[in-house]
Short mmCIF file of C-alpha atoms in Angstrom, two decimals:
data_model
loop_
_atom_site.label_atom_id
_atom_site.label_comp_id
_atom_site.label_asym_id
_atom_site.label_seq_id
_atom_site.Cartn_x
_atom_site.Cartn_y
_atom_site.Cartn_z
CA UNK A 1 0.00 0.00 0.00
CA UNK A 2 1.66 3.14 -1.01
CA UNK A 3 2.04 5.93 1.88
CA UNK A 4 0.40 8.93 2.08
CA UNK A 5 1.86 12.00 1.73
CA UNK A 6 2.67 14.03 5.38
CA UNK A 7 0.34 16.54 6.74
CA UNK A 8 1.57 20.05 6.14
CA UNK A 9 3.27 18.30 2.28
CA UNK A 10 1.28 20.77 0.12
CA UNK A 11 1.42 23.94 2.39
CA UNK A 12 5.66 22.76 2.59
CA UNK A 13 5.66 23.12 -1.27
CA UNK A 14 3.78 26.51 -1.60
CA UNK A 15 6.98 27.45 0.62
CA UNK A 16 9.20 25.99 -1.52
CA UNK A 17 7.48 27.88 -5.02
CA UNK A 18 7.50 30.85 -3.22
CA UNK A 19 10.88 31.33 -2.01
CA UNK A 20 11.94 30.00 -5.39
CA UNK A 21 10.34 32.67 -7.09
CA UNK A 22 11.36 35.15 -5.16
CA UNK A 23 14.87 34.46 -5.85
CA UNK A 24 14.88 33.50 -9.10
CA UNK A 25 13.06 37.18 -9.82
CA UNK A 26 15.85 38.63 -7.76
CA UNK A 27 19.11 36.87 -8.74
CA UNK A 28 17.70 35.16 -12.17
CA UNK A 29 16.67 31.46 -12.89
CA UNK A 30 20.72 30.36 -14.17
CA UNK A 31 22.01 32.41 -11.42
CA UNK A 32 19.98 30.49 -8.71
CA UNK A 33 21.11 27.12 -7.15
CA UNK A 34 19.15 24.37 -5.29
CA UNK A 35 21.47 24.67 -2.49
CA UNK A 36 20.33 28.42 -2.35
CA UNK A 37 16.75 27.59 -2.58
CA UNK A 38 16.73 25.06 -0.20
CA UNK A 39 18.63 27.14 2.43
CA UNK A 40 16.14 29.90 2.11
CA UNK A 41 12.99 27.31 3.15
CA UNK A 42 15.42 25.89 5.76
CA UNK A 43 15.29 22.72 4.55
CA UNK A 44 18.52 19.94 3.39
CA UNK A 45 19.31 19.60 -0.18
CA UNK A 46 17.98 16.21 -0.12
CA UNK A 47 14.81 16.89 1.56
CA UNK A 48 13.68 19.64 -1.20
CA UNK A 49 14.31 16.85 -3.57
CA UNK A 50 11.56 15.54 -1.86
CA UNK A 51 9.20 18.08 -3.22
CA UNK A 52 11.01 18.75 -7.01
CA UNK A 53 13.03 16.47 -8.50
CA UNK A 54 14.79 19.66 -10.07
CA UNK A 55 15.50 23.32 -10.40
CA UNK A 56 13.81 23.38 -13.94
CA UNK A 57 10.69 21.17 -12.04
CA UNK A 58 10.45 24.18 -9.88
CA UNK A 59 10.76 26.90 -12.78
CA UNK A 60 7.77 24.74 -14.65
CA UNK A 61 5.42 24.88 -11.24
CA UNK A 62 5.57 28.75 -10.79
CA UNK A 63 5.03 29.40 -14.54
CA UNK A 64 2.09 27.16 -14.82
CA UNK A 65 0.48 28.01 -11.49
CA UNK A 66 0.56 31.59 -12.45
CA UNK A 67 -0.80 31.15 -16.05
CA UNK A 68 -3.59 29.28 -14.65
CA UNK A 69 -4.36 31.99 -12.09
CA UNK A 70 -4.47 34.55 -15.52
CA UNK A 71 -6.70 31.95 -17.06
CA UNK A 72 -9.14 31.29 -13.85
CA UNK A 73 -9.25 35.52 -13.52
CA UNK A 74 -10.44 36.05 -17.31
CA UNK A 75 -12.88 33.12 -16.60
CA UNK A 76 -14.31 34.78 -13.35
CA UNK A 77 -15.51 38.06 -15.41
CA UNK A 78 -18.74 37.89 -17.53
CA UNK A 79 -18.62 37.76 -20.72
CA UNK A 80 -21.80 38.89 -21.06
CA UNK A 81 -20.93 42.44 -19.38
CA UNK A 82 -20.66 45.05 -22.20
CA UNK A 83 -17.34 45.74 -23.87
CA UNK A 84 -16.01 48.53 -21.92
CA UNK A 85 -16.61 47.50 -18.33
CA UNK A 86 -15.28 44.20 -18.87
CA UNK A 87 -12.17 45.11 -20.35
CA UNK A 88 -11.82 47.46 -17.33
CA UNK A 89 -12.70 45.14 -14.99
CA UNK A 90 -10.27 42.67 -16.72
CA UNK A 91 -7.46 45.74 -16.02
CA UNK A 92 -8.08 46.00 -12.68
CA UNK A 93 -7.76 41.93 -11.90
CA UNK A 94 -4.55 41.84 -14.04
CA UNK A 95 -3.38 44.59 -11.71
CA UNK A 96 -4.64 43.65 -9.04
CA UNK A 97 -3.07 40.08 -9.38
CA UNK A 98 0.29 41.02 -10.74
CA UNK A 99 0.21 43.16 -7.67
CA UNK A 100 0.04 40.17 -5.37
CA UNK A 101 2.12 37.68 -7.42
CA UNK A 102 5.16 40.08 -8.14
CA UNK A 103 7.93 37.49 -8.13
CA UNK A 104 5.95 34.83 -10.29
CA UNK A 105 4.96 37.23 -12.29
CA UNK A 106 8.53 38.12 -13.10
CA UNK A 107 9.31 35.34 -12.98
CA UNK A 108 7.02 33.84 -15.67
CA UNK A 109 8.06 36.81 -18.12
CA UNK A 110 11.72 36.79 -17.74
CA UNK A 111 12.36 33.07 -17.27
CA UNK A 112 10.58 30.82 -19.51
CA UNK A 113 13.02 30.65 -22.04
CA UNK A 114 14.67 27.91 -19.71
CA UNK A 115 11.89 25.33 -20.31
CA UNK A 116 12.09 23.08 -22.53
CA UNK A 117 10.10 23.23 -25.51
CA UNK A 118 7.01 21.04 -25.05
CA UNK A 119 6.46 22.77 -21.43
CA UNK A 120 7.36 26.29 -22.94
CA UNK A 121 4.85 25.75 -25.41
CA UNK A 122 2.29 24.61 -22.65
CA UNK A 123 3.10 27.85 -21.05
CA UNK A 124 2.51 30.35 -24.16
CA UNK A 125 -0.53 28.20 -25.08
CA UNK A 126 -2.00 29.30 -21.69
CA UNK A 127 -0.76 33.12 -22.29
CA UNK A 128 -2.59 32.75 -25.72
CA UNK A 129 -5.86 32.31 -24.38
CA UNK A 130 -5.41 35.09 -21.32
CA UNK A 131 -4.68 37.45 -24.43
CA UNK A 132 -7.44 36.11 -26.84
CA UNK A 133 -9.57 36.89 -23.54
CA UNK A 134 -8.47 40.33 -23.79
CA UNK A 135 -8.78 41.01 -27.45
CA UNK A 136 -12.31 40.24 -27.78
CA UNK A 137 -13.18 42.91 -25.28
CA UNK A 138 -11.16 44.92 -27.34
CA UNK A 139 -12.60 43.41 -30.89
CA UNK A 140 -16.31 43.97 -29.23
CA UNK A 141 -15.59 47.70 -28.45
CA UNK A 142 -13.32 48.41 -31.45
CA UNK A 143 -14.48 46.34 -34.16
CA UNK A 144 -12.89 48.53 -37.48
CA UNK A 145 -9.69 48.15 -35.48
CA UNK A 146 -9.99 44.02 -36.18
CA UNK A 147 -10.77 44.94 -39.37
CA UNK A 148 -7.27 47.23 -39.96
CA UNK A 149 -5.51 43.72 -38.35
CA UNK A 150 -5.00 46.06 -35.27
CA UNK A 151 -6.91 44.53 -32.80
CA UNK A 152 -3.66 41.92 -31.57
CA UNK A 153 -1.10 44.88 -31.54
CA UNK A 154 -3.46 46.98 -29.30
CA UNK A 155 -4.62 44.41 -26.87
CA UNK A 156 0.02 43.50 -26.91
CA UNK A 157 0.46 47.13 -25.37
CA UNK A 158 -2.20 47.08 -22.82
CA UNK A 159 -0.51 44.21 -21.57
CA UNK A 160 2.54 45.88 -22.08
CA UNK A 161 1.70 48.64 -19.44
CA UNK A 162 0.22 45.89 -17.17
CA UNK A 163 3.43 43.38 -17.59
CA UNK A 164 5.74 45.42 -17.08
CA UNK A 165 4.75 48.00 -13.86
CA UNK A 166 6.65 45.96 -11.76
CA UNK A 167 10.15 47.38 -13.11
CA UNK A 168 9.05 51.00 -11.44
CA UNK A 169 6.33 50.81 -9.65
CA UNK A 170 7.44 50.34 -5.67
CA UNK A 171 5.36 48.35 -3.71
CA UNK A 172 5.33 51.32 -0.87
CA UNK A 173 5.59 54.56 -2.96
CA UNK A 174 2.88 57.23 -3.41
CA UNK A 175 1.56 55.31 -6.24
CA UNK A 176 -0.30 51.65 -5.61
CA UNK A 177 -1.25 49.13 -8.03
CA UNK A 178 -4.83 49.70 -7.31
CA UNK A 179 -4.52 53.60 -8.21
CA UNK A 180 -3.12 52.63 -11.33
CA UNK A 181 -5.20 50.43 -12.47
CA UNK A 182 -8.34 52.62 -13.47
CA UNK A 183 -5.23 55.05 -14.76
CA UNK A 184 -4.31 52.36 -17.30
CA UNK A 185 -7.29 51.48 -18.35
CA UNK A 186 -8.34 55.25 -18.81
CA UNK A 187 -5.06 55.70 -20.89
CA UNK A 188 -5.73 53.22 -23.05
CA UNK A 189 -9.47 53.71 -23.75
CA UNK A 190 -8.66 57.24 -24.13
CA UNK A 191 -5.57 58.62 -24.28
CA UNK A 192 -4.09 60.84 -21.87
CA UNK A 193 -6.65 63.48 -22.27
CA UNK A 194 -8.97 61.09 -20.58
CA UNK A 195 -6.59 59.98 -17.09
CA UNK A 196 -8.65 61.24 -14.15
CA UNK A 197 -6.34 62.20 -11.49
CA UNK A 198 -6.88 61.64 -7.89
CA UNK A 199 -10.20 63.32 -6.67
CA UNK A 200 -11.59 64.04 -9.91
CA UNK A 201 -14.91 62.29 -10.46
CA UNK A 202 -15.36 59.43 -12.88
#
């Protein structure tokens, strides 16, 4: 009869991902060794073998867990909600969740060129539908821009001002991710004209 796995096995690994991602974002995936990782969750070499059989097992876990958080937010907003509430809505989750998932998110942008190919593809299959989520809100609201073959472009650089906040935005500065998110959506729906500033009325 096989043995079950330990109490406290599954909230043991959540350490593990987490500390993993937080130093791969900080020191990069190549730079980082399982004898760093497993010093940082206080555990042996051998016994965070126990949990990944590798550094690249690891790498795979935080990408797809945080894909499939991307894909389970995009799921959670209704579809049937007009265009432009649901694409800001979808802004504000994004935000919201790269917010909370800094270091996976990094992570998951900067790092998945290490995978190999099958589970790299597995990853970018997932990223395809979180931005084919995206683009029909845009498609819906926009249509003659799907009809000028613009509609992909546009939907890349709203994600580029979502993806990439982390690189200047400080966790405890004047600005928080949940100010910024109407501000991005407001940018890109209309331009700078249209950015409310704090205490202006939407």
């Amino acid at each position: 009869m096989a043995r079950g796995r330990a109490p406290g096995y599954e909230d043991q690994r959540e350490h593990i991902l987490h500390q993993a991602a937080e130093l791969f974002a900080r020191a990069g995936y190549a730079a980082t060794s399982m004898n760093e990782v497993a010093s940082a969750c206080g555990l042996s070499k051998p016994a965070l073998y126990h949990y990944f059989k590798d550094k690249n097992a690891l790498l795979l876990e935080i990408c797809d867990a945080h894909i499939t958080r991307l894909i389970a937010l995009v799921d959670g907003v209704d579809q049937q909600l007009p265009a432009e509430p649901r694409l800001r809505l979808l802004i504000e989750r994004f935000v919201q969740e790269y917010a909370h998932a800094i270091n996976e998110h990094r992570v998951l942008t900067e790092d998945v060129r290490f995978l190999n190919e099958e589970d790299q593809e597995r990853i970018l299959n997932g990223e395809r539908q979180v931005v084919e989520s995206v683009a029909r809100a845009v498609r819906e609201l926009r249509p003659q821009t799907d009809q000028a073959g613009l509609t992909k472009a546009l939907t890349m650089l709203l994600f580029g001002m979502m993806n990439w906040m982390f690189t200047w935005l400080k966790p405890h500065g004047a600005l928080s991710y949940d100010t910024m998110a109407p501000v991005v959506a407001d940018l890109f729906l209309g331009g700078v004209g249209a950015v409310q500033t704090p205490g202006q009325k939407r």
